[in-house]
mmCIF file of N, CA and C in Angstrom:
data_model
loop_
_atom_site.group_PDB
_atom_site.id
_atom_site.type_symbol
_atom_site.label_atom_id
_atom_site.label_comp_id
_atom_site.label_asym_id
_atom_site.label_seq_id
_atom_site.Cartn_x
_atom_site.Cartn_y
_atom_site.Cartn_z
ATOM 1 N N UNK A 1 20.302 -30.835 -1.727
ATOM 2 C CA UNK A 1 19.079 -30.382 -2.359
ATOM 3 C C UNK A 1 17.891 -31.013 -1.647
ATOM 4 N N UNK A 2 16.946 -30.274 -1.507
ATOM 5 C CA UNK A 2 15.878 -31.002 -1.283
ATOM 6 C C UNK A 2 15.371 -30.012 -0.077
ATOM 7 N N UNK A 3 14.116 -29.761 0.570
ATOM 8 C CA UNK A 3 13.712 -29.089 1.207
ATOM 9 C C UNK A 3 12.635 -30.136 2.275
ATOM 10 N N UNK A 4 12.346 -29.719 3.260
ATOM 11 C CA UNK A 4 11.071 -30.545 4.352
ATOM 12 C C UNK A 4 10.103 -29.617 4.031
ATOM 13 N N UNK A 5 9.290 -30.348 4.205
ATOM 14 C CA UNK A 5 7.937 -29.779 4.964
ATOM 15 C C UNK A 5 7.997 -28.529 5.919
ATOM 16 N N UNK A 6 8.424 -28.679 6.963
ATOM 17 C CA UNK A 6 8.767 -27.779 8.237
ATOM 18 C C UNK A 6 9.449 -26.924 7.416
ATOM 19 N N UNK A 7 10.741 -27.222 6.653
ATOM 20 C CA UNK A 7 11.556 -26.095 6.074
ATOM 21 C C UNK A 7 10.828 -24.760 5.635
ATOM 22 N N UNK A 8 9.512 -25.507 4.814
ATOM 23 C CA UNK A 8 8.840 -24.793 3.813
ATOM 24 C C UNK A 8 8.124 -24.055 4.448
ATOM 25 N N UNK A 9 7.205 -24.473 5.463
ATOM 26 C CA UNK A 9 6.708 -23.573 6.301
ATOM 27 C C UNK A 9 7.381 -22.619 7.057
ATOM 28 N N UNK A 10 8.770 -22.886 7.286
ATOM 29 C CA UNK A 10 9.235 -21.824 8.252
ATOM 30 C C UNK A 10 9.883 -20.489 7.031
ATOM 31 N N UNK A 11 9.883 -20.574 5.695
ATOM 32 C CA UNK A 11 9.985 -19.630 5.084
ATOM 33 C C UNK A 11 9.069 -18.926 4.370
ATOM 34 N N UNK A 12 7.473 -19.323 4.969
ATOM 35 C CA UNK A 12 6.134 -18.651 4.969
ATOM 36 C C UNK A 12 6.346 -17.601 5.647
ATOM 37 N N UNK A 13 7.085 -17.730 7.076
ATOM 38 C CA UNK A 13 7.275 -16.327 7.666
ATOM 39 C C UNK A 13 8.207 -15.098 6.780
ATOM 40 N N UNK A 14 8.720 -14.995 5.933
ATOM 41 C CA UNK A 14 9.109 -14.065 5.139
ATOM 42 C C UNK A 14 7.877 -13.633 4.399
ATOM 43 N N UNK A 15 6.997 -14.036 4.620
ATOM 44 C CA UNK A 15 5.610 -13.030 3.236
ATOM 45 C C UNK A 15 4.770 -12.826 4.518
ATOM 46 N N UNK A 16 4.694 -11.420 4.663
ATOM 47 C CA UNK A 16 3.715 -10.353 5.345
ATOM 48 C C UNK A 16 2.478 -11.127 5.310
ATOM 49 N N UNK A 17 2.110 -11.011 6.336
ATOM 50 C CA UNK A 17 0.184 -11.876 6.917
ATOM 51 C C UNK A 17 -0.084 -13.328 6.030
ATOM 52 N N UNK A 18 1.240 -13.832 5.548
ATOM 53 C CA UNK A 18 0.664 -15.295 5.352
ATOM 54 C C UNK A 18 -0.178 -15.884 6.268
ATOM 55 N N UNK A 19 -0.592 -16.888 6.140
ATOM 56 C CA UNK A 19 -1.648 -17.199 6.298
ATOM 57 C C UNK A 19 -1.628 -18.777 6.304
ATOM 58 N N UNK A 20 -2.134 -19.829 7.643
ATOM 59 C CA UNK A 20 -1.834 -21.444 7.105
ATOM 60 C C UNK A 20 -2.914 -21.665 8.319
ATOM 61 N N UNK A 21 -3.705 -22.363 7.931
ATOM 62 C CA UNK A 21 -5.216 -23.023 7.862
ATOM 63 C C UNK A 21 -5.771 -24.935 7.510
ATOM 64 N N UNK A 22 -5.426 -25.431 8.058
ATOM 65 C CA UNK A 22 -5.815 -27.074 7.898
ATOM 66 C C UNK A 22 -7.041 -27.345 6.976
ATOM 67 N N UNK A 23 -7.059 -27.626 6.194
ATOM 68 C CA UNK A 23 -8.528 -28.293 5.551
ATOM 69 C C UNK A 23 -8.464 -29.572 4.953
ATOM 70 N N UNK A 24 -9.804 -30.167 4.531
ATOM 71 C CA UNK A 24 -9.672 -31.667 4.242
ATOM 72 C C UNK A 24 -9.369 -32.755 5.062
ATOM 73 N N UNK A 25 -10.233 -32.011 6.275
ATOM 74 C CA UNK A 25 -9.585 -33.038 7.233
ATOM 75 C C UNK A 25 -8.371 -33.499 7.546
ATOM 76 N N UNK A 26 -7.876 -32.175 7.374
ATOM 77 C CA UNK A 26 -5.980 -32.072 7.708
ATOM 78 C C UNK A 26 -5.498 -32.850 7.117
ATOM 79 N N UNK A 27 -5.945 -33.204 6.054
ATOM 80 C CA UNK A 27 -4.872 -33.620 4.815
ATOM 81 C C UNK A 27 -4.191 -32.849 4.278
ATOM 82 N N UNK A 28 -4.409 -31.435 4.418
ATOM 83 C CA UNK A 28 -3.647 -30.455 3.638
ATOM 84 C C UNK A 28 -3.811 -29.329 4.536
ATOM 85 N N UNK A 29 -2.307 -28.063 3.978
ATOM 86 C CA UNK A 29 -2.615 -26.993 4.909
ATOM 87 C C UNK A 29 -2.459 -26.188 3.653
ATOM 88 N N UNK A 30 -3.921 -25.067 3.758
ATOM 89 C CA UNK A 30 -4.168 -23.530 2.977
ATOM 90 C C UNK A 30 -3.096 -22.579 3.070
ATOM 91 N N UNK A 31 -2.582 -21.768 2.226
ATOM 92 C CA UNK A 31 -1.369 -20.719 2.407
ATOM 93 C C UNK A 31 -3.023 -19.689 1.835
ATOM 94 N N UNK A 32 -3.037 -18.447 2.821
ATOM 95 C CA UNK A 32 -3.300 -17.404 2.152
ATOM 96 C C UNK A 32 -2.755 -16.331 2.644
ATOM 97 N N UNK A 33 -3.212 -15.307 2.158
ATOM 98 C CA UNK A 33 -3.216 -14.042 2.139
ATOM 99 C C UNK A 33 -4.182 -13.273 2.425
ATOM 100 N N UNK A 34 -4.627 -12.224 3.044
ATOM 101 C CA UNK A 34 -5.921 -11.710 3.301
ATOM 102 C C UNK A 34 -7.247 -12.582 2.818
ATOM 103 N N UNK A 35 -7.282 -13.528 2.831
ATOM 104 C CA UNK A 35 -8.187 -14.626 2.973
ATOM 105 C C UNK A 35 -8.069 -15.534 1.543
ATOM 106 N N UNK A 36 -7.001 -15.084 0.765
ATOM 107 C CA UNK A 36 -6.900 -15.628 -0.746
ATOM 108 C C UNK A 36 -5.817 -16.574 -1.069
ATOM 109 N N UNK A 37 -6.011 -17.594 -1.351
ATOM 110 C CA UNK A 37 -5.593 -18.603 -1.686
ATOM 111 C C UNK A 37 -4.000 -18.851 -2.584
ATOM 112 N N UNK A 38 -2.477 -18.805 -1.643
ATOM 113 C CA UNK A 38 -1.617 -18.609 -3.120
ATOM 114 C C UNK A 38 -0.890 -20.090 -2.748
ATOM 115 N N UNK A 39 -1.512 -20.867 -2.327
ATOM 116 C CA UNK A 39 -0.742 -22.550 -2.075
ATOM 117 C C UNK A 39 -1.408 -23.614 -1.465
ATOM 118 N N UNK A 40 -0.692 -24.419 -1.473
ATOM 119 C CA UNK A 40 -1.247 -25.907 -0.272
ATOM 120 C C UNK A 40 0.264 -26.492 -0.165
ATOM 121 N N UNK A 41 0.003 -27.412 0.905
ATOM 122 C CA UNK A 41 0.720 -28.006 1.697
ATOM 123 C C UNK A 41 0.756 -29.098 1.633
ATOM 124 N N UNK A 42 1.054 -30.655 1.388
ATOM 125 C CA UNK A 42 0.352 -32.043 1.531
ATOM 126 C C UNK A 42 1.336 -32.690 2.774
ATOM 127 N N UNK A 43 1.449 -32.693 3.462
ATOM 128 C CA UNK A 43 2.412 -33.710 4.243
ATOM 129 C C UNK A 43 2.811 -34.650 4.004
ATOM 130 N N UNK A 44 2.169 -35.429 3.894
ATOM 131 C CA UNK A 44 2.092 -36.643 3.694
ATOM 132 C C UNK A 44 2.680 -37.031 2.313
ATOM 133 N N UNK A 45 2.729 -36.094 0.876
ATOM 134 C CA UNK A 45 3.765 -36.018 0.080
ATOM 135 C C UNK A 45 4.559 -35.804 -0.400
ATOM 136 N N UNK A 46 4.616 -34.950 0.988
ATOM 137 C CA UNK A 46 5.777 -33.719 0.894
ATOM 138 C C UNK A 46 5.995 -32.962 -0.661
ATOM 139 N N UNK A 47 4.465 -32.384 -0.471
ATOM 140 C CA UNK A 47 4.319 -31.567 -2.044
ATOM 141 C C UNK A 47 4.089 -30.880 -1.305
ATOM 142 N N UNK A 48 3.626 -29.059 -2.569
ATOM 143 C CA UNK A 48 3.777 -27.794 -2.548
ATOM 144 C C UNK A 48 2.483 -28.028 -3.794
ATOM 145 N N UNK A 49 1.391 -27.059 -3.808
ATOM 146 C CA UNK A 49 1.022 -26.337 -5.214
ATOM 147 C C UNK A 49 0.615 -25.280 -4.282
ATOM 148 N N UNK A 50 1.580 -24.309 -5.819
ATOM 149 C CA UNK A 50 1.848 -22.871 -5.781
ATOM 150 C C UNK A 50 0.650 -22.578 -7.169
ATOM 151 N N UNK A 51 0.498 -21.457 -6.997
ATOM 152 C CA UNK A 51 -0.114 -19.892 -8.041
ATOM 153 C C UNK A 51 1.397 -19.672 -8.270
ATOM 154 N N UNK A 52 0.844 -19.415 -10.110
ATOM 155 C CA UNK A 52 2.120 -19.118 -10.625
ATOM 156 C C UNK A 52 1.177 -18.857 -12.225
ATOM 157 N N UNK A 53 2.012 -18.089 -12.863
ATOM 158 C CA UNK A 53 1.804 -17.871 -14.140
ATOM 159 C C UNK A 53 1.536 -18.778 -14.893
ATOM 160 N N UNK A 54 0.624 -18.806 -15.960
ATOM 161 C CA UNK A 54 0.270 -19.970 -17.047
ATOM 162 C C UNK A 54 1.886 -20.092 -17.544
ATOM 163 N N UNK A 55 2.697 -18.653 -17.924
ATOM 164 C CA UNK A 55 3.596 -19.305 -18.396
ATOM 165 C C UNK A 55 4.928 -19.613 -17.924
ATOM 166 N N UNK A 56 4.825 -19.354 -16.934
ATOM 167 C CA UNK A 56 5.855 -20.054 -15.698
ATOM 168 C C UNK A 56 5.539 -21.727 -15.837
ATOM 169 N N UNK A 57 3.990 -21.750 -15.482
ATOM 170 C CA UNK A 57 3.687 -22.839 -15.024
ATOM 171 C C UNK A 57 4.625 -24.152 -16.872
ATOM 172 N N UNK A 58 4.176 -23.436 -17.712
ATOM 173 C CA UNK A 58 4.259 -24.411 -18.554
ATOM 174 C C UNK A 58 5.854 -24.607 -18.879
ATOM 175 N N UNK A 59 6.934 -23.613 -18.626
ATOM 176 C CA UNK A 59 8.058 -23.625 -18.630
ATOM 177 C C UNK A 59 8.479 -24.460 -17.536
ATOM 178 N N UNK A 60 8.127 -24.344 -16.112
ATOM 179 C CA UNK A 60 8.754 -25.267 -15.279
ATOM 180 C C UNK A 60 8.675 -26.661 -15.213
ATOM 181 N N UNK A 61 7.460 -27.088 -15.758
ATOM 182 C CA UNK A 61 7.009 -28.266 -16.186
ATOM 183 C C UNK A 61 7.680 -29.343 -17.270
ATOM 184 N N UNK A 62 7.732 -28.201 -18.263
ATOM 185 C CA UNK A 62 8.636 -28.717 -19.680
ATOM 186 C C UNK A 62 9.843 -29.156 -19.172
ATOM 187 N N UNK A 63 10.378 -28.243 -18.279
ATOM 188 C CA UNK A 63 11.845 -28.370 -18.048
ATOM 189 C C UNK A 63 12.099 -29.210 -17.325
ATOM 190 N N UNK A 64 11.740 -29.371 -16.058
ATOM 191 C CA UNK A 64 11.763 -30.317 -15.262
ATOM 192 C C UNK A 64 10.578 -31.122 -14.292
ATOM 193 N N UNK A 65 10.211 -32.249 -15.199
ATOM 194 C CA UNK A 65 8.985 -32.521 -15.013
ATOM 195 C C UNK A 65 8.986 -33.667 -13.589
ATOM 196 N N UNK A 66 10.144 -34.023 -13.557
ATOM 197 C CA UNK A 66 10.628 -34.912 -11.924
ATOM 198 C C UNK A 66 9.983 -33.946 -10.914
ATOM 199 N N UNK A 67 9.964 -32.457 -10.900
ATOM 200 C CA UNK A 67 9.948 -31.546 -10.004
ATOM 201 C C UNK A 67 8.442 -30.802 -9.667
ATOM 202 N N UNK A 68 8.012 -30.611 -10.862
ATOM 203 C CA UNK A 68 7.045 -29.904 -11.413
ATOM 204 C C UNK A 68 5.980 -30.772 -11.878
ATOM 205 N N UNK A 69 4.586 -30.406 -11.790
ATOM 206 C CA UNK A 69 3.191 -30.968 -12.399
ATOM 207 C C UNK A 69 2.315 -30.548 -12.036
ATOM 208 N N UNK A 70 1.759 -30.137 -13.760
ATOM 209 C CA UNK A 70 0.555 -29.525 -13.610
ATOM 210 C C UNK A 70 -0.587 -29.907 -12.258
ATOM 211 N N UNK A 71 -1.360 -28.886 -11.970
ATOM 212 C CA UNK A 71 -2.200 -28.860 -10.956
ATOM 213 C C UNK A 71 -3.014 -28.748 -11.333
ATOM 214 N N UNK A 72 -3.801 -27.987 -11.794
ATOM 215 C CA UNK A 72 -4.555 -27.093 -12.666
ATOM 216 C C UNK A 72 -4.745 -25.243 -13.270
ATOM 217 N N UNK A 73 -5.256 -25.227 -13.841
ATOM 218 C CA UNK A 73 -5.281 -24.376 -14.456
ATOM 219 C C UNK A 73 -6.827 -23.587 -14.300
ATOM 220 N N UNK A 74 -6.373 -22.030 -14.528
ATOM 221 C CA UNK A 74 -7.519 -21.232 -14.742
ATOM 222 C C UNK A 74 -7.551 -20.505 -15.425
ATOM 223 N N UNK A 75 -8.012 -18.995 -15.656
ATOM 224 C CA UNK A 75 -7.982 -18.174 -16.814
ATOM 225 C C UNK A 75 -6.750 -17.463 -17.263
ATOM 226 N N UNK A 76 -6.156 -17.763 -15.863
ATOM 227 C CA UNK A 76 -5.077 -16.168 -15.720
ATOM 228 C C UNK A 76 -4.050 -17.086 -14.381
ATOM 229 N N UNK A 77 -4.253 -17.747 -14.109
ATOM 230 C CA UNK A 77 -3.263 -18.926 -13.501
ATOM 231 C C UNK A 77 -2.644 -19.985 -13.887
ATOM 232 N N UNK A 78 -1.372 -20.943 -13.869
ATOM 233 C CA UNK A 78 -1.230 -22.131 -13.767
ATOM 234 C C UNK A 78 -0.430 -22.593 -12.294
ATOM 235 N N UNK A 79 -1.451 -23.542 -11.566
ATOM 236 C CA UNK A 79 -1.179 -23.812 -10.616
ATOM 237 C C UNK A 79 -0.106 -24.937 -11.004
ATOM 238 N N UNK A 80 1.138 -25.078 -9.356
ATOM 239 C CA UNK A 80 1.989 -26.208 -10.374
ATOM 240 C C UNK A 80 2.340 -27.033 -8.730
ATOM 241 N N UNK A 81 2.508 -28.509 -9.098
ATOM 242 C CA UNK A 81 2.369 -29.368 -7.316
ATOM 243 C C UNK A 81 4.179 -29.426 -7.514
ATOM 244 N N UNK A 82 4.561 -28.926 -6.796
ATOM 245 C CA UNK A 82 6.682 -29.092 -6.290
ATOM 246 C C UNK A 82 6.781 -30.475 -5.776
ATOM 247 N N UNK A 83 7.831 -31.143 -5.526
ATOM 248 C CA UNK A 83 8.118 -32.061 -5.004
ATOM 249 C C UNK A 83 9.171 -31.779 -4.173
ATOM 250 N N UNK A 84 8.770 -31.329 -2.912
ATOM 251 C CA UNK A 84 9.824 -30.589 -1.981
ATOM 252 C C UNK A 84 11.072 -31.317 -1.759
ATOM 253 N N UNK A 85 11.390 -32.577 -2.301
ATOM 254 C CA UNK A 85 12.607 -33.240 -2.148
ATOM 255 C C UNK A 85 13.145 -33.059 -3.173
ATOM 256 N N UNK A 86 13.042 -32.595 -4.369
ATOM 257 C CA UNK A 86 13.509 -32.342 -5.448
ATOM 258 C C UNK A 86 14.126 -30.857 -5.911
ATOM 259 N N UNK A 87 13.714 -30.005 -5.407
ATOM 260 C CA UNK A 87 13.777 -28.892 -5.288
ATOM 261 C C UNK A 87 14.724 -27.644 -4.595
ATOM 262 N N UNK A 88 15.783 -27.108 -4.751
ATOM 263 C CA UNK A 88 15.947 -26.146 -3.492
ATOM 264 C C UNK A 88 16.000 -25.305 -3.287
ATOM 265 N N UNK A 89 16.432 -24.597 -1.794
ATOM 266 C CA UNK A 89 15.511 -23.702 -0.857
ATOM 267 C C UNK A 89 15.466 -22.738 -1.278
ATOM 268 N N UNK A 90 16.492 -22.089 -2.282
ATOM 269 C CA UNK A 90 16.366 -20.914 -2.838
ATOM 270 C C UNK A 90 15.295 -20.796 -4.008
ATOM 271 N N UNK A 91 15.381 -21.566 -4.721
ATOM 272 C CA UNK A 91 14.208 -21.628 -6.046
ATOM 273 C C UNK A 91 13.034 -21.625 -5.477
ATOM 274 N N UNK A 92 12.257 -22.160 -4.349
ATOM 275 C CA UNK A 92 11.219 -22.317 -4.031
ATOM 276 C C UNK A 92 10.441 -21.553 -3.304
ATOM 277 N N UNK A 93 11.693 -20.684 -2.364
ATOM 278 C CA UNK A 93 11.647 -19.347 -1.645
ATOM 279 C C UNK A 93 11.050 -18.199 -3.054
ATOM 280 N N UNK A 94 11.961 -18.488 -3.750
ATOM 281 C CA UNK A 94 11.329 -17.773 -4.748
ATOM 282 C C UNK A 94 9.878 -18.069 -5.829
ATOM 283 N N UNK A 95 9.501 -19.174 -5.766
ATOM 284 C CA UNK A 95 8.216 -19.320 -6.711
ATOM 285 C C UNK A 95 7.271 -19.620 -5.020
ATOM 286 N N UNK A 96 7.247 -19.311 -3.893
ATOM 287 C CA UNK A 96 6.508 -19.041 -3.385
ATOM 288 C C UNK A 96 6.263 -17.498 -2.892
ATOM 289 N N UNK A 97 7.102 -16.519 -3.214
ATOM 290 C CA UNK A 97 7.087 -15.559 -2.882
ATOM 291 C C UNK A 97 6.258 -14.758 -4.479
ATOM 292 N N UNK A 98 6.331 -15.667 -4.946
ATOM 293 C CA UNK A 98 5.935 -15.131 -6.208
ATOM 294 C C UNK A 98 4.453 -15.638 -6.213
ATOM 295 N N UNK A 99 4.179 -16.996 -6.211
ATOM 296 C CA UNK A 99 2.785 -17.058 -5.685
ATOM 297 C C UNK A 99 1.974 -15.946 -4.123
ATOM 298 N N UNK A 100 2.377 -15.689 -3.715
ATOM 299 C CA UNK A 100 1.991 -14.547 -2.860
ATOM 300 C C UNK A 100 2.207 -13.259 -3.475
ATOM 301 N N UNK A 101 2.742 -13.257 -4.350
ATOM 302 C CA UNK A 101 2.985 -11.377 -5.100
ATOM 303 C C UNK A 101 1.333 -11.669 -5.836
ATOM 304 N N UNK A 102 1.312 -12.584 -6.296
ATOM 305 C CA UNK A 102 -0.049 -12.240 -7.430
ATOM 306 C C UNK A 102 -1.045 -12.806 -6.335
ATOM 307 N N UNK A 103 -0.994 -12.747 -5.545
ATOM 308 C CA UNK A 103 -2.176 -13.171 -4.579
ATOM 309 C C UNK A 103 -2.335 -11.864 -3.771
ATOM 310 N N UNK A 104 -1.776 -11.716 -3.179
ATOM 311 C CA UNK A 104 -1.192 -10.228 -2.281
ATOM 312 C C UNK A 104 -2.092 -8.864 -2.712
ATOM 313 N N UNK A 105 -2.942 -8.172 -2.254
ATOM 314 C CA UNK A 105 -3.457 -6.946 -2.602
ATOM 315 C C UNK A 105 -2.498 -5.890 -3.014
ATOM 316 N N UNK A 106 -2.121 -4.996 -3.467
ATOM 317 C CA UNK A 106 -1.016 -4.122 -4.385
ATOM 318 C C UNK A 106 -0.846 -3.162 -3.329
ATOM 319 N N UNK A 107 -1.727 -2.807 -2.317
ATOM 320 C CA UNK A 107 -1.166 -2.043 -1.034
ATOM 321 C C UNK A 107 -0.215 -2.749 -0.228
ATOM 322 N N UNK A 108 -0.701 -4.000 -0.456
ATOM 323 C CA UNK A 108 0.077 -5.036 0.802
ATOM 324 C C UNK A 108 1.329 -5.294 0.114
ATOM 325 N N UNK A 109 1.530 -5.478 -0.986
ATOM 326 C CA UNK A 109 2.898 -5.786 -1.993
ATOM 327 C C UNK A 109 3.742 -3.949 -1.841
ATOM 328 N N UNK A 110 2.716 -2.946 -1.808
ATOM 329 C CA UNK A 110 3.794 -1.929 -1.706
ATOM 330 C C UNK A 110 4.129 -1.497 -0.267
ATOM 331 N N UNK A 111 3.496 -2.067 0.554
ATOM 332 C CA UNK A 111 4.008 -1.544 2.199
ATOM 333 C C UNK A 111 5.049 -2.233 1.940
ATOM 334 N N UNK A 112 5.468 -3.786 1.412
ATOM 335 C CA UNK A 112 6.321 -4.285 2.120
ATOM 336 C C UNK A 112 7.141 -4.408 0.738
ATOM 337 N N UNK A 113 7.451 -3.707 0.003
ATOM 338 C CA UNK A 113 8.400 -3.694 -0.833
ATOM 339 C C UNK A 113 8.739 -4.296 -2.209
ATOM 340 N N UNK A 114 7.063 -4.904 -1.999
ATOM 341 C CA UNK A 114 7.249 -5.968 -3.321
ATOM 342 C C UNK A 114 6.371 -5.477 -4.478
ATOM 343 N N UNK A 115 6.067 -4.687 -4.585
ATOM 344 C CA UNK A 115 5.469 -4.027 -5.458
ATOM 345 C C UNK A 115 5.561 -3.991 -6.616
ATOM 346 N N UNK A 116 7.418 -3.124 -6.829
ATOM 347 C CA UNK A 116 7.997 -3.114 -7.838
ATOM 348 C C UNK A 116 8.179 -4.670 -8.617
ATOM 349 N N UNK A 117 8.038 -5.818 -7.860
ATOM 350 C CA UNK A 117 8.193 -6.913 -8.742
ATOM 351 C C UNK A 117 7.163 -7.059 -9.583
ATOM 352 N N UNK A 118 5.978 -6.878 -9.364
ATOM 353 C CA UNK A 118 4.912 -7.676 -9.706
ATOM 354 C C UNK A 118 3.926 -6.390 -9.967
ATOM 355 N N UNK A 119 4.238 -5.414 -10.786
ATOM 356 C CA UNK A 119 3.220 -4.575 -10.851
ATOM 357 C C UNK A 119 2.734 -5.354 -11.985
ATOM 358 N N UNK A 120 1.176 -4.449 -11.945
ATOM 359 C CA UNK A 120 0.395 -5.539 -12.775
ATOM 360 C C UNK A 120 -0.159 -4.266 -13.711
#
């Protein structure tokens, strides 16, 4: 169990025009999407915060809070920070592909097949 850094990035290439961008004085790397925001990167803690549902966010948290923690929150989001050593590659493949479905424009989710998940 447990995932790298590098791991995580190299399964960014499965989501159409991701997107990875340095900011903070390369303390962190941006995940977007046509210029929109569905992650970060920390190196250095080998964390993840993903876009994810308020109620994803509060279920993954409850459940396993070693793994999961709150990030913050917005109207219609709960962002949540992973602990990429805690975590694996399949679960995370999946709540990042899912943070890119609700980030993703609904043309760009139906060219490439993901549409049907995440209609809104």
């Amino acid at each position: 169990m447990g995932v790298t850094v590098d791991e995580f990035l190299t399964m960014l290439e499965t989501l159409p025009e991701a997107e990875q961008s340095r900011g903070g004085g390369d303390s962190w790397i941006a995940l977007k999407v046509r210029g929109k925001g569905f992650g970060y990167v920390w190196e250095k803690t080998e964390t993840v915060g993903l876009k994810l549902t308020l109620d994803e966010q509060i279920a993954l948290v409850a459940e396993r809070p070693e793994v999961f923690e709150v990030q913050f929150t917005t109207s219609q989001f709960g962002w949540v920070v992973v602990q990429l050593a805690k975590i694996d590659a399949d679960e995370l493949l999946e709540l990042v592909t899912e943070a890119w479905c609700l980030t993703a424009p609904k043309r760009l989710l139906e060219t490439h097949e993901f549409g049907s998940l995440y209609d809104e």
